[in-house]
């Protein structure tokens, strides 16, 4: 690692080289990079997203089109660490979500941390207009949580019955979901290690409401062009200072970044 002084900007730059230790994604060391803080008294919200080299959140309309083996390993690791997986309705539809899957070893690891064997998927939706045969209902061990607004609750209960838990996550406005209320509900249930997998509208909502503690972004060595959305895309704006926690890479040229809100652990 070589430090380079930039006299024009008066900023110290660091040249990153292949000097760090290497390890396989399945040798147990990955957990240390993605564990949540201990003894949480509130929800810690981590977002995990992927971006093309030119800033697109999708390839051919899906985030999965950008992923490689390393990204999939990190995706799995972060799910293993989470108490609950928070996802927007559009992402569930576009990526054809099913419930989280855990191996026997992963279940034992989660039990050792006092977690349930499988984290539930919590879907933020105003309309709750999913098809009955969607994989999120038919290929899951744990019924998804439908985090919706008060006006939608009766219809959603009638539509989904026992295949989902419908939760009123409204705040002062009964026609919309309040993300702070969503997190308050999670905290009451002891689901404090929150993993959000997007999509861009949900990440923007969390950012706008100053609720995002950590952002993990995989940068794929792929150019997509076109009009692909950014990983956060919405009407609200924010200016939240983050600091780098770590930076990993692999032989395929993917970069795995983790940034934590400035001032947090």
C-alpha positions as a LaTeX table, in Angstrom:
\begin{tabular}{lrrr}
\hline
Residue & $x$ (\AA) & $y$ (\AA) & $z$ (\AA) \\
\hline
Unk1 & 0.00 & 0.00 & 0.00 \\
Unk2 & 1.57 & 3.30 & $-1.10$ \\
Unk3 & 0.59 & 6.76 & 0.11 \\
Unk4 & 0.62 & 9.43 & $-2.59$ \\
Unk5 & 0.39 & 13.16 & $-1.83$ \\
Unk6 & $-1.72$ & 15.20 & $-4.22$ \\
Unk7 & $-0.34$ & 18.77 & $-4.00$ \\
Unk8 & $-3.16$ & 20.26 & $-6.07$ \\
Unk9 & $-5.98$ & 19.03 & $-3.84$ \\
Unk10 & $-3.86$ & 18.83 & $-0.68$ \\
Unk11 & $-5.42$ & 15.45 & $-0.04$ \\
Unk12 & $-3.56$ & 12.29 & 0.85 \\
Unk13 & $-4.43$ & 9.44 & $-1.49$ \\
Unk14 & $-3.81$ & 5.76 & $-0.89$ \\
Unk15 & $-2.98$ & 3.42 & $-3.72$ \\
Unk16 & $-4.64$ & 0.07 & $-3.04$ \\
Unk17 & $-2.62$ & $-2.91$ & $-4.18$ \\
Unk18 & $-2.92$ & $-6.70$ & $-3.89$ \\
Unk19 & $-1.26$ & $-6.77$ & $-0.48$ \\
Unk20 & $-4.20$ & $-7.78$ & 1.70 \\
Unk21 & $-4.70$ & $-11.32$ & 2.93 \\
Unk22 & $-6.77$ & $-13.60$ & 0.70 \\
Unk23 & $-9.40$ & $-16.08$ & 1.82 \\
Unk24 & $-12.19$ & $-18.20$ & 0.39 \\
Unk25 & $-15.78$ & $-17.12$ & 0.89 \\
Unk26 & $-16.56$ & $-20.41$ & 2.64 \\
Unk27 & $-13.67$ & $-20.57$ & 5.11 \\
Unk28 & $-15.49$ & $-18.77$ & 7.94 \\
Unk29 & $-13.64$ & $-15.46$ & 7.80 \\
Unk30 & $-16.35$ & $-13.68$ & 5.84 \\
Unk31 & $-18.58$ & $-13.54$ & 8.91 \\
Unk32 & $-16.21$ & $-11.14$ & 10.65 \\
Unk33 & $-16.67$ & $-8.61$ & 7.85 \\
Unk34 & $-20.48$ & $-8.60$ & 8.02 \\
Unk35 & $-21.46$ & $-9.19$ & 11.64 \\
Unk36 & $-23.81$ & $-6.64$ & 13.20 \\
Unk37 & $-22.87$ & $-4.61$ & 16.28 \\
Unk38 & $-23.38$ & $-6.44$ & 19.57 \\
Unk39 & $-26.13$ & $-5.68$ & 22.11 \\
Unk40 & $-28.27$ & $-3.55$ & 19.82 \\
Unk41 & $-30.93$ & $-1.50$ & 21.59 \\
Unk42 & $-32.51$ & $-0.29$ & 18.34 \\
Unk43 & $-32.67$ & $-1.46$ & 14.76 \\
Unk44 & $-29.45$ & $-1.35$ & 12.78 \\
Unk45 & $-30.38$ & $-1.00$ & 9.12 \\
Unk46 & $-27.97$ & $-2.40$ & 6.54 \\
Unk47 & $-28.67$ & $-2.13$ & 2.82 \\
Unk48 & $-27.04$ & $-4.47$ & 0.33 \\
Unk49 & $-27.09$ & $-3.38$ & $-3.31$ \\
Unk50 & $-25.20$ & $-3.97$ & $-6.54$ \\
Unk51 & $-24.23$ & $-1.43$ & $-9.18$ \\
Unk52 & $-22.72$ & $-1.62$ & $-12.63$ \\
Unk53 & $-19.50$ & 0.27 & $-13.26$ \\
Unk54 & $-21.49$ & 3.05 & $-14.93$ \\
Unk55 & $-23.94$ & 3.38 & $-12.06$ \\
Unk56 & $-26.87$ & 1.19 & $-13.07$ \\
Unk57 & $-28.69$ & $-0.88$ & $-10.46$ \\
Unk58 & $-29.89$ & $-3.46$ & $-12.99$ \\
Unk59 & $-28.89$ & $-5.31$ & $-16.14$ \\
Unk60 & $-31.79$ & $-6.07$ & $-18.47$ \\
Unk61 & $-34.14$ & $-4.91$ & $-15.73$ \\
Unk62 & $-32.84$ & $-7.16$ & $-12.93$ \\
Unk63 & $-30.17$ & $-6.70$ & $-10.28$ \\
Unk64 & $-29.40$ & $-10.40$ & $-10.51$ \\
Unk65 & $-28.00$ & $-9.87$ & $-13.99$ \\
Unk66 & $-25.03$ & $-8.02$ & $-12.48$ \\
Unk67 & $-24.14$ & $-10.60$ & $-9.84$ \\
Unk68 & $-21.17$ & $-12.96$ & $-9.84$ \\
Unk69 & $-20.18$ & $-15.85$ & $-7.53$ \\
Unk70 & $-18.55$ & $-13.57$ & $-4.97$ \\
Unk71 & $-21.54$ & $-11.26$ & $-4.79$ \\
Unk72 & $-23.86$ & $-14.23$ & $-4.32$ \\
Unk73 & $-21.66$ & $-15.46$ & $-1.45$ \\
Unk74 & $-21.84$ & $-12.07$ & 0.27 \\
Unk75 & $-25.59$ & $-11.89$ & $-0.39$ \\
Unk76 & $-25.97$ & $-15.24$ & 1.39 \\
Unk77 & $-23.68$ & $-14.22$ & 4.27 \\
Unk78 & $-25.62$ & $-11.04$ & 4.95 \\
Unk79 & $-28.89$ & $-12.95$ & 4.97 \\
Unk80 & $-27.42$ & $-15.37$ & 7.50 \\
Unk81 & $-26.61$ & $-12.46$ & 9.82 \\
Unk82 & $-30.00$ & $-10.71$ & 9.59 \\
Unk83 & $-33.05$ & $-10.97$ & 11.86 \\
Unk84 & $-35.33$ & $-9.75$ & 9.07 \\
Unk85 & $-34.97$ & $-9.01$ & 5.35 \\
Unk86 & $-36.71$ & $-5.81$ & 4.24 \\
Unk87 & $-37.65$ & $-5.53$ & 0.56 \\
Unk88 & $-39.83$ & $-3.31$ & $-1.60$ \\
Unk89 & $-42.81$ & $-4.76$ & $-3.45$ \\
Unk90 & $-41.42$ & $-4.02$ & $-6.92$ \\
Unk91 & $-38.19$ & $-5.86$ & $-6.14$ \\
Unk92 & $-40.15$ & $-8.89$ & $-4.95$ \\
Unk93 & $-42.03$ & $-8.98$ & $-8.25$ \\
Unk94 & $-39.13$ & $-8.21$ & $-10.60$ \\
Unk95 & $-36.61$ & $-10.55$ & $-8.97$ \\
Unk96 & $-39.28$ & $-13.23$ & $-8.37$ \\
Unk97 & $-38.49$ & $-13.52$ & $-4.67$ \\
Unk98 & $-38.96$ & $-16.65$ & $-2.61$ \\
Unk99 & $-38.37$ & $-17.04$ & 1.11 \\
Unk100 & $-34.86$ & $-17.15$ & 2.55 \\
Unk101 & $-33.17$ & $-20.56$ & 2.47 \\
Unk102 & $-30.74$ & $-21.70$ & 5.19 \\
Unk103 & $-28.58$ & $-24.82$ & 5.37 \\
Unk104 & $-28.41$ & $-26.97$ & 8.50 \\
Unk105 & $-25.08$ & $-25.40$ & 9.47 \\
Unk106 & $-26.47$ & $-21.91$ & 8.94 \\
Unk107 & $-29.50$ & $-22.71$ & 11.07 \\
Unk108 & $-27.27$ & $-23.89$ & 13.91 \\
Unk109 & $-25.17$ & $-20.76$ & 13.62 \\
Unk110 & $-28.27$ & $-18.58$ & 13.81 \\
Unk111 & $-29.60$ & $-20.50$ & 16.80 \\
Unk112 & $-26.27$ & $-19.92$ & 18.52 \\
Unk113 & $-26.83$ & $-16.18$ & 18.16 \\
Unk114 & $-30.35$ & $-16.47$ & 19.55 \\
Unk115 & $-32.01$ & $-15.95$ & 16.16 \\
Unk116 & $-34.78$ & $-17.87$ & 14.45 \\
Unk117 & $-33.57$ & $-20.53$ & 12.01 \\
Unk118 & $-34.81$ & $-18.58$ & 8.99 \\
Unk119 & $-35.26$ & $-14.79$ & 8.76 \\
Unk120 & $-38.64$ & $-13.60$ & 7.49 \\
Unk121 & $-39.02$ & $-11.45$ & 4.38 \\
Unk122 & $-40.80$ & $-8.17$ & 5.18 \\
Unk123 & $-42.32$ & $-6.47$ & 2.13 \\
Unk124 & $-43.03$ & $-2.74$ & 2.05 \\
Unk125 & $-46.13$ & $-2.20$ & $-0.08$ \\
Unk126 & $-48.95$ & 0.30 & $-0.28$ \\
Unk127 & $-51.26$ & $-1.85$ & $-2.40$ \\
Unk128 & $-50.41$ & $-5.45$ & $-1.38$ \\
Unk129 & $-51.57$ & $-6.60$ & $-4.81$ \\
Unk130 & $-49.48$ & $-9.75$ & $-5.21$ \\
Unk131 & $-50.62$ & $-12.89$ & $-7.01$ \\
Unk132 & $-51.60$ & $-15.79$ & $-4.73$ \\
Unk133 & $-49.18$ & $-18.16$ & $-6.45$ \\
Unk134 & $-46.14$ & $-15.86$ & $-6.22$ \\
Unk135 & $-43.03$ & $-17.67$ & $-5.00$ \\
Unk136 & $-42.82$ & $-15.41$ & $-1.96$ \\
Unk137 & $-45.90$ & $-17.27$ & $-0.67$ \\
Unk138 & $-45.42$ & $-20.75$ & $-2.13$ \\
Unk139 & $-41.66$ & $-21.27$ & $-1.67$ \\
Unk140 & $-40.98$ & $-20.18$ & 1.87 \\
Unk141 & $-40.77$ & $-21.71$ & 5.33 \\
Unk142 & $-41.74$ & $-18.48$ & 7.05 \\
Unk143 & $-44.80$ & $-16.51$ & 5.89 \\
Unk144 & $-43.74$ & $-13.06$ & 4.66 \\
Unk145 & $-44.65$ & $-9.95$ & 6.59 \\
Unk146 & $-46.71$ & $-7.52$ & 4.51 \\
Unk147 & $-45.82$ & $-4.07$ & 5.88 \\
Unk148 & $-48.62$ & $-1.97$ & 4.48 \\
Unk149 & $-50.79$ & 1.04 & 5.22 \\
Unk150 & $-53.90$ & 1.00 & 7.41 \\
Unk151 & $-56.28$ & 1.50 & 4.51 \\
Unk152 & $-54.98$ & $-1.65$ & 2.81 \\
Unk153 & $-54.96$ & $-3.98$ & 5.84 \\
Unk154 & $-58.55$ & $-5.36$ & 5.55 \\
Unk155 & $-58.19$ & $-6.16$ & 1.84 \\
Unk156 & $-54.73$ & $-7.68$ & 2.36 \\
Unk157 & $-55.95$ & $-9.90$ & 5.20 \\
Unk158 & $-58.79$ & $-11.15$ & 3.02 \\
Unk159 & $-56.46$ & $-11.74$ & 0.07 \\
Unk160 & $-53.60$ & $-13.56$ & 1.81 \\
Unk161 & $-55.14$ & $-15.24$ & 4.85 \\
Unk162 & $-52.60$ & $-17.47$ & 6.59 \\
Unk163 & $-50.02$ & $-17.25$ & 3.78 \\
Unk164 & $-48.75$ & $-13.89$ & 5.06 \\
Unk165 & $-48.77$ & $-11.73$ & 8.16 \\
Unk166 & $-50.32$ & $-8.37$ & 7.33 \\
Unk167 & $-48.98$ & $-5.54$ & 9.49 \\
Unk168 & $-50.26$ & $-1.96$ & 9.72 \\
Unk169 & $-47.13$ & 0.16 & 9.34 \\
Unk170 & $-48.83$ & 3.52 & 8.88 \\
Unk171 & $-47.80$ & 6.60 & 10.74 \\
Unk172 & $-49.89$ & 9.74 & 10.83 \\
Unk173 & $-50.94$ & 9.14 & 7.21 \\
Unk174 & $-53.14$ & 6.06 & 6.88 \\
Unk175 & $-52.60$ & 5.78 & 3.12 \\
Unk176 & $-48.83$ & 5.24 & 3.19 \\
Unk177 & $-46.18$ & 3.17 & 4.94 \\
Unk178 & $-43.96$ & 4.99 & 7.42 \\
Unk179 & $-40.46$ & 3.43 & 7.44 \\
Unk180 & $-39.86$ & 4.60 & 11.01 \\
Unk181 & $-42.98$ & 2.70 & 12.09 \\
Unk182 & $-41.72$ & $-0.38$ & 10.24 \\
Unk183 & $-38.49$ & $-0.28$ & 12.24 \\
Unk184 & $-40.35$ & 0.35 & 15.50 \\
Unk185 & $-42.41$ & $-2.80$ & 14.86 \\
Unk186 & $-39.24$ & $-4.78$ & 14.16 \\
Unk187 & $-37.61$ & $-3.49$ & 17.35 \\
Unk188 & $-40.63$ & $-4.48$ & 19.45 \\
Unk189 & $-40.28$ & $-8.02$ & 18.10 \\
Unk190 & $-36.54$ & $-8.17$ & 18.71 \\
Unk191 & $-35.76$ & $-8.01$ & 14.98 \\
Unk192 & $-33.00$ & $-5.44$ & 15.28 \\
Unk193 & $-30.54$ & $-6.72$ & 12.68 \\
Unk194 & $-32.28$ & $-5.43$ & 9.56 \\
Unk195 & $-31.09$ & $-6.18$ & 6.03 \\
Unk196 & $-32.66$ & $-4.24$ & 3.18 \\
Unk197 & $-32.17$ & $-5.60$ & $-0.33$ \\
Unk198 & $-33.82$ & $-2.67$ & $-2.08$ \\
Unk199 & $-34.98$ & $-1.77$ & $-4.51$ \\
Unk200 & $-33.95$ & 1.78 & $-5.34$ \\
Unk201 & $-37.20$ & 3.35 & $-4.12$ \\
Unk202 & $-36.93$ & 1.71 & $-0.70$ \\
Unk203 & $-33.26$ & 2.64 & $-0.31$ \\
Unk204 & $-34.15$ & 6.21 & $-1.22$ \\
Unk205 & $-36.98$ & 6.20 & 1.33 \\
Unk206 & $-34.70$ & 4.93 & 4.10 \\
Unk207 & $-32.05$ & 7.49 & 3.18 \\
Unk208 & $-34.53$ & 10.35 & 3.01 \\
Unk209 & $-35.81$ & 9.51 & 6.50 \\
Unk210 & $-32.26$ & 9.21 & 7.88 \\
Unk211 & $-32.75$ & 5.55 & 8.81 \\
Unk212 & $-29.89$ & 3.88 & 6.96 \\
Unk213 & $-26.93$ & 2.95 & 9.17 \\
Unk214 & $-24.87$ & 1.00 & 6.68 \\
Unk215 & $-24.62$ & 0.54 & 2.93 \\
Unk216 & $-22.89$ & $-2.40$ & 1.26 \\
Unk217 & $-22.44$ & $-1.90$ & $-2.47$ \\
Unk218 & $-21.01$ & $-4.44$ & $-4.88$ \\
Unk219 & $-19.52$ & $-2.71$ & $-7.92$ \\
Unk220 & $-19.71$ & $-5.07$ & $-10.86$ \\
Unk221 & $-17.10$ & $-4.73$ & $-13.65$ \\
Unk222 & $-19.91$ & $-4.36$ & $-16.19$ \\
Unk223 & $-21.18$ & $-1.46$ & $-18.28$ \\
Unk224 & $-24.92$ & $-1.46$ & $-18.94$ \\
Unk225 & $-25.64$ & 1.91 & $-20.57$ \\
Unk226 & $-29.27$ & 2.79 & $-21.20$ \\
Unk227 & $-31.53$ & 4.30 & $-18.57$ \\
Unk228 & $-30.96$ & 1.91 & $-15.67$ \\
Unk229 & $-31.89$ & 3.40 & $-12.28$ \\
Unk230 & $-29.35$ & 4.17 & $-9.58$ \\
Unk231 & $-29.31$ & 2.05 & $-6.41$ \\
Unk232 & $-31.26$ & 4.85 & $-4.67$ \\
Unk233 & $-33.91$ & 6.56 & $-6.75$ \\
Unk234 & $-36.72$ & 8.71 & $-5.41$ \\
Unk235 & $-38.01$ & 12.24 & $-4.90$ \\
Unk236 & $-36.45$ & 12.79 & $-1.48$ \\
Unk237 & $-32.93$ & 14.09 & $-0.98$ \\
Unk238 & $-30.34$ & 13.63 & 1.76 \\
Unk239 & $-26.73$ & 14.38 & 2.59 \\
Unk240 & $-25.51$ & 11.66 & 4.95 \\
Unk241 & $-21.79$ & 11.33 & 5.56 \\
Unk242 & $-20.56$ & 7.73 & 5.54 \\
Unk243 & $-17.13$ & 6.24 & 6.25 \\
Unk244 & $-15.53$ & 3.22 & 4.64 \\
Unk245 & $-15.54$ & 0.11 & 6.82 \\
Unk246 & $-13.86$ & $-2.23$ & 4.36 \\
Unk247 & $-13.17$ & $-2.90$ & 0.71 \\
Unk248 & $-12.84$ & $-6.40$ & $-0.75$ \\
Unk249 & $-12.24$ & $-7.62$ & $-4.28$ \\
Unk250 & $-11.99$ & $-10.90$ & $-6.20$ \\
Unk251 & $-10.29$ & $-12.31$ & $-9.28$ \\
Unk252 & $-13.20$ & $-11.27$ & $-11.51$ \\
Unk253 & $-12.73$ & $-7.60$ & $-10.68$ \\
Unk254 & $-15.80$ & $-7.11$ & $-8.47$ \\
Unk255 & $-15.44$ & $-4.60$ & $-5.62$ \\
Unk256 & $-17.30$ & $-5.22$ & $-2.37$ \\
Unk257 & $-17.65$ & $-2.04$ & $-0.34$ \\
Unk258 & $-19.08$ & $-1.49$ & 3.10 \\
Unk259 & $-19.80$ & 2.01 & 4.38 \\
Unk260 & $-21.14$ & 2.89 & 7.84 \\
Unk261 & $-22.76$ & 6.13 & 8.92 \\
Unk262 & $-20.16$ & 8.54 & 10.27 \\
Unk263 & $-20.01$ & 8.43 & 14.06 \\
Unk264 & $-21.39$ & 4.90 & 14.41 \\
Unk265 & $-19.47$ & 1.74 & 15.30 \\
\hline
\end{tabular}
